[in-house]
Amino acid sequence: MKMDGKTRKYCDPYRIDDGNSFRLKDFDPAETGDLSKEDAAELLVKGIVLTNDLQEKLYAQDQWAVLLVFQAMDAAGKDGIIKHVMSGVNPQGCQVTSFKQPSTRELNHDFMWRSVNELPQRGQIGIFNRSYYEEVLVVRVHPEILKTQHLPPQLVGKDIWQQRFDDIRAYERYLTRNGVVVRKFFLNVSKEEQKKRFLKRLDEPEKNWKFSEADVRERECWDQYMEAYEDMVRHTSSHHAPWYVVPADHKWFTRLVVSSAIIEALEQCRPAFPVVDDERRKELEKARKLLEGK
Ligand code: ATP
Ligand code: MG
């Protein structure tokens, strides 16, 4: 896979730069971009090689950071996608953070606090497996969670979700202006496919550990979740921090779309090894002589 119009072809149809007219029903979770599974697998291998090459340069350049945010319903395949697409990337240049239910300490801070601490350094790729977007997803679907957040009651009004969207947008703009390239992925799995995957977790002993009754209960709120996801994409998509609404019923296609979007994000940073100037070259020559003389 080369980074040209062709690579972007795989991710561009799912990219939302402006969410105003976004409708989730226009995005089919089962789409496969007219590719065969074999072709997609071959492209993915090339994509992974390219990602590793770009990551090495990003690290050497030490200027930009890349933040990749993953959100999805359970069993959409977040963990597997992260594992596959980033396979082979130097672990020193990449950090994955999973955000679970907030701790007591985290609940005693503003909602962004725990993410700020996990942002990637310059030269690094940071992956958020769930993120501050949970604040407009699970918390919106279960507003009683707000009561655990110690917010002054006069600050919790009907505008709270709009305010959170505004704050998230402003925060992502701030990050962008500071050299953090932000890309967000909503792995869009269908309710039917989720059911199949849950049943597999019950059927296959080596998958039993993944099964959780709580996930099945969350399924009852499917429609509210979909509304929350749609509203999130509508309000928090922007040119500098776009959402990708990635078809997730076929994992092999999901991986290709995510991989090509990551390549696009890395290319944005124009990563390159630092150029050695004349003065430094002379120093390196001196060092060579020293080594050779001993
Ligand atoms: P796995 O693939 O292992 O199931 P997971 O990401 O689903 O991974 P879980 O421990 O099963 O991890 O779930 C984490 C839970 O934490 C989710 O239900 C999520 O909605 C919840 N959560 C994350 N952030 C917040 C938040 N800010 N407030 C409330 N709940 C949150
Ligand atoms: Mg889970």
mmCIF file of C-alpha atoms and ligand atoms in Angstrom:
data_model
loop_
_atom_site.group_PDB
_atom_site.id
_atom_site.type_symbol
_atom_site.label_atom_id
_atom_site.label_comp_id
_atom_site.label_asym_id
_atom_site.label_seq_id
_atom_site.Cartn_x
_atom_site.Cartn_y
_atom_site.Cartn_z
ATOM 1 C CA MET A 1 0.000 0.000 0.000
ATOM 2 C CA LYS A 2 1.397 3.368 -0.992
ATOM 3 C CA MET A 3 0.202 6.616 0.475
ATOM 4 C CA ASP A 4 -1.544 8.063 -2.513
ATOM 5 C CA GLY A 5 -5.116 8.697 -3.570
ATOM 6 C CA LYS A 6 -5.570 4.930 -3.571
ATOM 7 C CA THR A 7 -4.907 4.437 0.121
ATOM 8 C CA ARG A 8 -7.210 7.243 1.073
ATOM 9 C CA LYS A 9 -9.860 5.652 -1.089
ATOM 10 C CA TYR A 10 -10.349 3.036 1.638
ATOM 11 C CA CYS A 11 -10.945 5.466 4.483
ATOM 12 C CA ASP A 12 -12.286 8.635 2.820
ATOM 13 C CA PRO A 13 -15.876 7.408 2.328
ATOM 14 C CA TYR A 14 -16.191 6.983 6.086
ATOM 15 C CA ARG A 15 -14.580 10.249 7.134
ATOM 16 C CA ILE A 16 -16.747 13.034 8.583
ATOM 17 C CA ASP A 17 -15.171 16.486 8.561
ATOM 18 C CA ASP A 18 -18.420 18.345 9.063
ATOM 19 C CA GLY A 19 -21.161 16.575 10.975
ATOM 20 C CA ASN A 20 -24.058 18.904 10.163
ATOM 21 C CA SER A 21 -25.794 16.570 7.748
ATOM 22 C CA PHE A 22 -24.556 13.312 9.265
ATOM 23 C CA ARG A 23 -27.123 10.508 9.539
ATOM 24 C CA LEU A 24 -26.054 7.177 10.972
ATOM 25 C CA LYS A 25 -28.599 5.331 8.838
ATOM 26 C CA ASP A 26 -26.594 6.313 5.740
ATOM 27 C CA PHE A 27 -23.665 4.204 6.983
ATOM 28 C CA ASP A 28 -23.958 0.460 6.481
ATOM 29 C CA PRO A 29 -22.052 -1.583 9.108
ATOM 30 C CA ALA A 30 -21.749 -4.501 6.650
ATOM 31 C CA GLU A 31 -20.004 -2.581 3.866
ATOM 32 C CA THR A 32 -16.789 -4.025 2.411
ATOM 33 C CA GLY A 33 -15.882 -1.482 -0.258
ATOM 34 C CA ASP A 34 -16.206 -4.082 -3.076
ATOM 35 C CA LEU A 35 -13.009 -5.745 -1.926
ATOM 36 C CA SER A 36 -12.385 -9.421 -1.402
ATOM 37 C CA LYS A 37 -11.125 -10.609 1.972
ATOM 38 C CA GLU A 38 -7.844 -11.730 0.338
ATOM 39 C CA ASP A 39 -7.203 -8.375 -1.347
ATOM 40 C CA ALA A 40 -7.933 -6.526 1.883
ATOM 41 C CA ALA A 41 -5.535 -8.781 3.819
ATOM 42 C CA GLU A 42 -2.772 -8.153 1.300
ATOM 43 C CA LEU A 43 -3.326 -4.393 1.428
ATOM 44 C CA LEU A 44 -3.321 -4.499 5.206
ATOM 45 C CA VAL A 45 0.095 -6.169 5.305
ATOM 46 C CA LYS A 46 1.485 -3.373 3.133
ATOM 47 C CA GLY A 47 -0.289 -0.801 5.282
ATOM 48 C CA ILE A 48 1.311 -2.174 8.434
ATOM 49 C CA VAL A 49 4.798 -1.968 6.885
ATOM 50 C CA LEU A 50 4.153 1.629 5.864
ATOM 51 C CA THR A 51 2.784 2.513 9.311
ATOM 52 C CA ASN A 52 5.945 1.187 10.943
ATOM 53 C CA ASP A 53 8.157 3.188 8.607
ATOM 54 C CA LEU A 54 6.189 6.403 9.225
ATOM 55 C CA GLN A 55 6.138 5.816 12.973
ATOM 56 C CA GLU A 56 9.916 5.472 13.093
ATOM 57 C CA LYS A 57 10.294 8.836 11.358
ATOM 58 C CA LEU A 58 7.657 10.466 13.554
ATOM 59 C CA TYR A 59 9.673 9.358 16.568
ATOM 60 C CA ALA A 60 12.971 10.617 15.143
ATOM 61 C CA GLN A 61 11.415 13.941 14.180
ATOM 62 C CA ASP A 62 10.048 14.443 17.703
ATOM 63 C CA GLN A 63 7.651 17.263 16.824
ATOM 64 C CA TRP A 64 4.165 15.926 16.229
ATOM 65 C CA ALA A 65 2.111 13.524 18.320
ATOM 66 C CA VAL A 66 -0.790 11.457 16.978
ATOM 67 C CA LEU A 67 -3.856 10.691 19.091
ATOM 68 C CA LEU A 68 -6.164 7.922 17.883
ATOM 69 C CA VAL A 69 -9.482 7.604 19.714
ATOM 70 C CA PHE A 70 -11.557 4.401 19.490
ATOM 71 C CA GLN A 71 -15.210 4.216 20.502
ATOM 72 C CA ALA A 72 -17.658 1.407 19.892
ATOM 73 C CA MET A 73 -20.366 -0.821 21.295
ATOM 74 C CA ASP A 74 -19.155 -4.010 22.978
ATOM 75 C CA ALA A 75 -17.852 -6.732 20.665
ATOM 76 C CA ALA A 76 -17.305 -4.280 17.804
ATOM 77 C CA GLY A 77 -13.683 -5.399 17.891
ATOM 78 C CA LYS A 78 -11.760 -2.423 19.316
ATOM 79 C CA ASP A 79 -9.107 -4.536 20.996
ATOM 80 C CA GLY A 80 -8.472 -6.779 17.987
ATOM 81 C CA ILE A 81 -8.290 -3.815 15.595
ATOM 82 C CA ILE A 82 -5.749 -2.025 17.758
ATOM 83 C CA LYS A 83 -3.706 -5.211 18.065
ATOM 84 C CA HIS A 84 -3.669 -5.899 14.312
ATOM 85 C CA VAL A 85 -3.278 -2.444 12.884
ATOM 86 C CA MET A 86 -0.467 -1.507 15.251
ATOM 87 C CA SER A 87 1.304 -4.881 15.101
ATOM 88 C CA GLY A 88 4.988 -4.436 14.589
ATOM 89 C CA VAL A 89 5.041 -0.777 15.640
ATOM 90 C CA ASN A 90 7.929 -0.158 18.029
ATOM 91 C CA PRO A 91 6.294 -0.368 21.493
ATOM 92 C CA GLN A 92 8.471 2.532 22.642
ATOM 93 C CA GLY A 93 6.738 4.835 20.190
ATOM 94 C CA CYS A 94 3.188 3.862 20.951
ATOM 95 C CA GLN A 95 1.037 3.881 24.057
ATOM 96 C CA VAL A 96 -2.432 2.358 24.465
ATOM 97 C CA THR A 97 -4.694 3.544 27.288
ATOM 98 C CA SER A 98 -7.999 1.842 28.123
ATOM 99 C CA PHE A 99 -10.518 4.011 29.914
ATOM 100 C CA LYS A 100 -12.806 2.031 32.187
ATOM 101 C CA GLN A 101 -15.301 3.268 34.761
ATOM 102 C CA PRO A 102 -13.696 6.249 36.488
ATOM 103 C CA SER A 103 -12.092 5.733 39.888
ATOM 104 C CA THR A 104 -13.066 7.706 43.012
ATOM 105 C CA ARG A 105 -10.044 9.914 42.476
ATOM 106 C CA GLU A 106 -10.900 10.521 38.827
ATOM 107 C CA LEU A 107 -14.504 11.365 39.737
ATOM 108 C CA ASN A 108 -13.194 14.132 41.955
ATOM 109 C CA HIS A 109 -11.788 15.961 38.932
ATOM 110 C CA ASP A 110 -13.193 17.492 35.757
ATOM 111 C CA PHE A 111 -14.020 14.872 33.134
ATOM 112 C CA MET A 112 -11.034 15.617 30.900
ATOM 113 C CA TRP A 113 -8.471 15.279 33.677
ATOM 114 C CA ARG A 114 -7.702 11.595 33.362
ATOM 115 C CA SER A 115 -7.194 11.834 29.593
ATOM 116 C CA VAL A 116 -4.831 14.783 29.825
ATOM 117 C CA ASN A 117 -2.445 12.635 31.826
ATOM 118 C CA GLU A 118 -2.357 10.000 29.099
ATOM 119 C CA LEU A 119 -1.770 12.195 26.039
ATOM 120 C CA PRO A 120 1.044 11.046 23.729
ATOM 121 C CA GLN A 121 4.325 12.913 23.885
ATOM 122 C CA ARG A 122 5.771 14.482 20.748
ATOM 123 C CA GLY A 123 7.014 11.760 18.413
ATOM 124 C CA GLN A 124 4.562 9.252 19.857
ATOM 125 C CA ILE A 125 1.297 7.627 18.841
ATOM 126 C CA GLY A 126 -1.290 7.503 21.623
ATOM 127 C CA ILE A 127 -4.277 5.207 21.371
ATOM 128 C CA PHE A 128 -7.350 5.742 23.520
ATOM 129 C CA ASN A 129 -9.404 2.553 23.872
ATOM 130 C CA ARG A 130 -12.577 4.423 24.937
ATOM 131 C CA SER A 131 -12.024 8.029 25.929
ATOM 132 C CA TYR A 132 -13.547 11.292 27.143
ATOM 133 C CA TYR A 133 -16.302 10.568 24.591
ATOM 134 C CA GLU A 134 -17.820 8.164 27.141
ATOM 135 C CA GLU A 135 -19.043 11.397 28.760
ATOM 136 C CA VAL A 136 -21.529 11.906 25.918
ATOM 137 C CA LEU A 137 -22.247 8.195 25.380
ATOM 138 C CA VAL A 138 -22.636 5.956 28.441
ATOM 139 C CA VAL A 139 -23.217 8.964 30.697
ATOM 140 C CA ARG A 140 -25.849 10.332 28.338
ATOM 141 C CA VAL A 141 -27.637 6.995 28.023
ATOM 142 C CA HIS A 142 -27.464 6.581 31.829
ATOM 143 C CA PRO A 143 -27.711 10.176 33.114
ATOM 144 C CA GLU A 144 -27.808 8.921 36.719
ATOM 145 C CA ILE A 145 -24.004 8.540 36.346
ATOM 146 C CA LEU A 146 -23.819 12.355 36.428
ATOM 147 C CA LYS A 147 -24.740 12.180 40.122
ATOM 148 C CA THR A 148 -21.471 10.348 40.830
ATOM 149 C CA GLN A 149 -19.414 13.176 39.307
ATOM 150 C CA HIS A 150 -19.665 15.647 42.235
ATOM 151 C CA LEU A 151 -20.690 18.463 39.895
ATOM 152 C CA PRO A 152 -22.275 21.531 41.511
ATOM 153 C CA PRO A 153 -26.022 20.953 40.821
ATOM 154 C CA GLN A 154 -26.521 24.418 39.320
ATOM 155 C CA LEU A 155 -24.086 23.435 36.554
ATOM 156 C CA VAL A 156 -26.087 20.394 35.499
ATOM 157 C CA GLY A 157 -28.870 21.633 33.260
ATOM 158 C CA LYS A 158 -30.503 20.494 30.052
ATOM 159 C CA ASP A 159 -27.651 22.042 28.049
ATOM 160 C CA ILE A 160 -25.036 19.805 29.592
ATOM 161 C CA TRP A 161 -24.522 17.604 26.489
ATOM 162 C CA GLN A 162 -24.235 20.591 24.180
ATOM 163 C CA GLN A 163 -21.744 22.106 26.618
ATOM 164 C CA ARG A 164 -19.707 18.906 26.624
ATOM 165 C CA PHE A 165 -19.662 18.868 22.828
ATOM 166 C CA ASP A 166 -18.472 22.490 22.815
ATOM 167 C CA ASP A 167 -15.763 21.764 25.358
ATOM 168 C CA ILE A 168 -14.546 18.663 23.520
ATOM 169 C CA ARG A 169 -14.385 20.577 20.239
ATOM 170 C CA ALA A 170 -12.428 23.383 21.860
ATOM 171 C CA TYR A 171 -10.080 20.906 23.511
ATOM 172 C CA GLU A 172 -9.375 19.078 20.253
ATOM 173 C CA ARG A 173 -8.706 22.380 18.507
ATOM 174 C CA TYR A 174 -6.294 23.266 21.284
ATOM 175 C CA LEU A 175 -4.504 19.924 20.883
ATOM 176 C CA THR A 176 -4.286 20.396 17.114
ATOM 177 C CA ARG A 177 -2.762 23.848 17.545
ATOM 178 C CA ASN A 178 -0.183 22.282 19.806
ATOM 179 C CA GLY A 179 0.956 19.660 17.318
ATOM 180 C CA VAL A 180 -1.276 16.747 18.267
ATOM 181 C CA VAL A 181 -3.004 15.205 15.246
ATOM 182 C CA VAL A 182 -6.383 13.874 16.405
ATOM 183 C CA ARG A 183 -8.314 11.122 14.603
ATOM 184 C CA LYS A 184 -11.410 9.398 15.972
ATOM 185 C CA PHE A 185 -12.905 6.029 15.064
ATOM 186 C CA PHE A 186 -16.426 4.861 15.725
ATOM 187 C CA LEU A 187 -16.482 1.147 14.918
ATOM 188 C CA ASN A 188 -20.004 0.797 13.612
ATOM 189 C CA VAL A 189 -21.199 -2.762 14.280
ATOM 190 C CA SER A 190 -24.807 -3.843 13.707
ATOM 191 C CA LYS A 191 -27.024 -5.109 16.505
ATOM 192 C CA GLU A 192 -27.381 -8.445 14.703
ATOM 193 C CA GLU A 193 -23.609 -8.922 14.342
ATOM 194 C CA GLN A 194 -23.097 -8.028 18.002
ATOM 195 C CA LYS A 195 -25.570 -10.773 18.951
ATOM 196 C CA LYS A 196 -23.634 -13.298 16.824
ATOM 197 C CA ARG A 197 -20.377 -12.331 18.519
ATOM 198 C CA PHE A 198 -21.895 -12.575 22.008
ATOM 199 C CA LEU A 199 -23.244 -16.046 21.174
ATOM 200 C CA LYS A 200 -19.768 -17.065 19.999
ATOM 201 C CA ARG A 201 -18.426 -15.998 23.371
ATOM 202 C CA LEU A 202 -20.868 -18.429 24.961
ATOM 203 C CA ASP A 203 -20.230 -21.233 22.483
ATOM 204 C CA GLU A 204 -16.442 -21.235 22.366
ATOM 205 C CA PRO A 205 -14.728 -22.100 25.672
ATOM 206 C CA GLU A 206 -11.659 -19.970 24.894
ATOM 207 C CA LYS A 207 -13.961 -16.975 24.418
ATOM 208 C CA ASN A 208 -16.069 -17.548 27.567
ATOM 209 C CA TRP A 209 -13.904 -15.165 29.587
ATOM 210 C CA LYS A 210 -14.960 -12.286 27.347
ATOM 211 C CA PHE A 211 -18.655 -12.801 28.027
ATOM 212 C CA SER A 212 -20.311 -10.341 30.365
ATOM 213 C CA GLU A 213 -23.968 -10.234 31.380
ATOM 214 C CA ALA A 214 -23.629 -6.469 31.733
ATOM 215 C CA ASP A 215 -22.846 -6.181 28.003
ATOM 216 C CA VAL A 216 -26.055 -8.049 27.206
ATOM 217 C CA ARG A 217 -28.017 -5.670 29.450
ATOM 218 C CA GLU A 218 -26.498 -2.657 27.638
ATOM 219 C CA ARG A 219 -27.914 -4.079 24.397
ATOM 220 C CA GLU A 220 -31.364 -3.150 25.683
ATOM 221 C CA CYS A 221 -30.329 0.487 25.345
ATOM 222 C CA TRP A 222 -29.102 -0.009 21.756
ATOM 223 C CA ASP A 223 -31.345 2.661 20.211
ATOM 224 C CA GLN A 224 -30.411 5.268 22.816
ATOM 225 C CA TYR A 225 -26.744 4.490 22.199
ATOM 226 C CA MET A 226 -27.155 4.892 18.446
ATOM 227 C CA GLU A 227 -28.832 8.265 18.989
ATOM 228 C CA ALA A 228 -25.996 9.310 21.269
ATOM 229 C CA TYR A 229 -23.358 8.204 18.735
ATOM 230 C CA GLU A 230 -25.130 10.037 15.945
ATOM 231 C CA ASP A 231 -25.358 13.235 17.968
ATOM 232 C CA MET A 232 -21.702 12.901 18.987
ATOM 233 C CA VAL A 233 -20.535 12.606 15.362
ATOM 234 C CA ARG A 234 -22.792 15.504 14.325
ATOM 235 C CA HIS A 235 -21.398 17.821 16.978
ATOM 236 C CA THR A 236 -17.747 16.851 17.299
ATOM 237 C CA SER A 237 -16.597 16.206 13.724
ATOM 238 C CA SER A 238 -14.244 18.792 12.351
ATOM 239 C CA HIS A 239 -11.654 19.073 9.636
ATOM 240 C CA HIS A 240 -8.788 18.891 12.116
ATOM 241 C CA ALA A 241 -10.337 16.154 14.275
ATOM 242 C CA PRO A 242 -12.614 14.091 12.003
ATOM 243 C CA TRP A 243 -14.610 11.026 12.944
ATOM 244 C CA TYR A 244 -14.350 7.862 10.874
ATOM 245 C CA VAL A 245 -17.586 5.882 11.013
ATOM 246 C CA VAL A 246 -16.026 2.539 10.169
ATOM 247 C CA PRO A 247 -18.113 -0.434 8.994
ATOM 248 C CA ALA A 248 -17.426 -3.085 11.639
ATOM 249 C CA ASP A 249 -19.443 -6.185 10.716
ATOM 250 C CA HIS A 250 -16.481 -7.574 8.747
ATOM 251 C CA LYS A 251 -13.336 -7.249 10.786
ATOM 252 C CA TRP A 252 -11.008 -7.687 7.800
ATOM 253 C CA PHE A 253 -12.497 -4.584 6.178
ATOM 254 C CA THR A 254 -12.561 -2.597 9.429
ATOM 255 C CA ARG A 255 -8.813 -3.177 9.795
ATOM 256 C CA LEU A 256 -8.066 -1.906 6.313
ATOM 257 C CA VAL A 257 -10.115 1.280 6.764
ATOM 258 C CA VAL A 258 -8.519 2.050 10.132
ATOM 259 C CA SER A 259 -5.037 1.287 8.834
ATOM 260 C CA SER A 260 -5.402 3.613 5.859
ATOM 261 C CA ALA A 261 -6.764 6.394 8.089
ATOM 262 C CA ILE A 262 -3.777 6.015 10.427
ATOM 263 C CA ILE A 263 -1.420 6.269 7.456
ATOM 264 C CA GLU A 264 -3.212 9.447 6.374
ATOM 265 C CA ALA A 265 -2.822 10.895 9.874
ATOM 266 C CA LEU A 266 0.874 10.041 10.035
ATOM 267 C CA GLU A 267 1.475 11.482 6.565
ATOM 268 C CA GLN A 268 -0.080 14.743 7.777
ATOM 269 C CA CYS A 269 2.943 15.127 10.037
ATOM 270 C CA ARG A 270 5.312 14.804 7.062
ATOM 271 C CA PRO A 271 7.577 12.618 9.152
ATOM 272 C CA ALA A 272 11.230 12.576 8.140
ATOM 273 C CA PHE A 273 14.531 11.776 9.766
ATOM 274 C CA PRO A 274 16.219 14.984 10.983
ATOM 275 C CA VAL A 275 18.730 16.333 8.452
ATOM 276 C CA VAL A 276 22.341 16.440 9.615
ATOM 277 C CA ASP A 277 23.906 19.873 8.967
ATOM 278 C CA ASP A 278 27.554 20.495 7.996
ATOM 279 C CA GLU A 279 28.651 21.232 11.531
ATOM 280 C CA ARG A 280 27.121 18.029 12.865
ATOM 281 C CA ARG A 281 28.587 16.050 9.958
ATOM 282 C CA LYS A 282 32.070 17.262 10.974
ATOM 283 C CA GLU A 283 31.391 16.127 14.543
ATOM 284 C CA LEU A 284 30.309 12.717 13.280
ATOM 285 C CA GLU A 285 33.510 12.469 11.205
ATOM 286 C CA LYS A 286 35.556 13.264 14.297
ATOM 287 C CA ALA A 287 33.741 10.532 16.187
ATOM 288 C CA ARG A 288 34.504 8.083 13.369
ATOM 289 C CA LYS A 289 38.209 8.902 13.523
ATOM 290 C CA LEU A 290 38.210 8.427 17.258
ATOM 291 C CA LEU A 291 36.529 5.025 16.898
ATOM 292 C CA GLU A 292 38.810 3.905 14.116
ATOM 293 C CA GLY A 293 41.925 5.017 15.974
ATOM 294 C CA LYS A 294 41.171 2.761 18.952
HETATM 295 P P1 ATP B 1 -13.456 -5.301 27.036
HETATM 296 O O1 ATP B 1 -13.226 -5.529 25.588
HETATM 297 O O2 ATP B 1 -12.384 -5.871 27.895
HETATM 298 O O3 ATP B 1 -14.829 -5.625 27.489
HETATM 299 P P2 ATP B 1 -14.180 -2.624 27.602
HETATM 300 O O4 ATP B 1 -13.608 -1.362 27.039
HETATM 301 O O5 ATP B 1 -15.583 -2.940 27.229
HETATM 302 O O6 ATP B 1 -13.219 -3.756 27.166
HETATM 303 P P3 ATP B 1 -15.025 -2.973 30.290
HETATM 304 O O7 ATP B 1 -14.272 -2.990 31.579
HETATM 305 O O8 ATP B 1 -15.847 -4.123 29.897
HETATM 306 O O9 ATP B 1 -13.982 -2.606 29.145
HETATM 307 O O10 ATP B 1 -15.958 -1.707 30.254
HETATM 308 C C1 ATP B 1 -15.578 -0.453 30.615
HETATM 309 C C2 ATP B 1 -16.829 0.264 31.021
HETATM 310 O O11 ATP B 1 -16.474 1.525 31.549
HETATM 311 C C3 ATP B 1 -17.762 0.514 29.841
HETATM 312 O O12 ATP B 1 -19.051 0.055 30.142
HETATM 313 C C4 ATP B 1 -17.751 2.017 29.692
HETATM 314 O O13 ATP B 1 -18.961 2.532 29.225
HETATM 315 C C5 ATP B 1 -17.433 2.442 31.107
HETATM 316 N N1 ATP B 1 -16.887 3.799 31.170
HETATM 317 C C6 ATP B 1 -15.790 4.276 30.528
HETATM 318 N N2 ATP B 1 -15.644 5.597 30.770
HETATM 319 C C7 ATP B 1 -16.652 5.958 31.579
HETATM 320 C C8 ATP B 1 -17.065 7.174 32.171
HETATM 321 N N3 ATP B 1 -16.371 8.302 31.985
HETATM 322 N N4 ATP B 1 -18.133 7.167 32.955
HETATM 323 C C9 ATP B 1 -18.845 6.038 33.147
HETATM 324 N N5 ATP B 1 -18.535 4.855 32.626
HETATM 325 C C10 ATP B 1 -17.460 4.809 31.842
HETATM 326 MG MG MG B 2 -16.647 -4.658 27.909
#
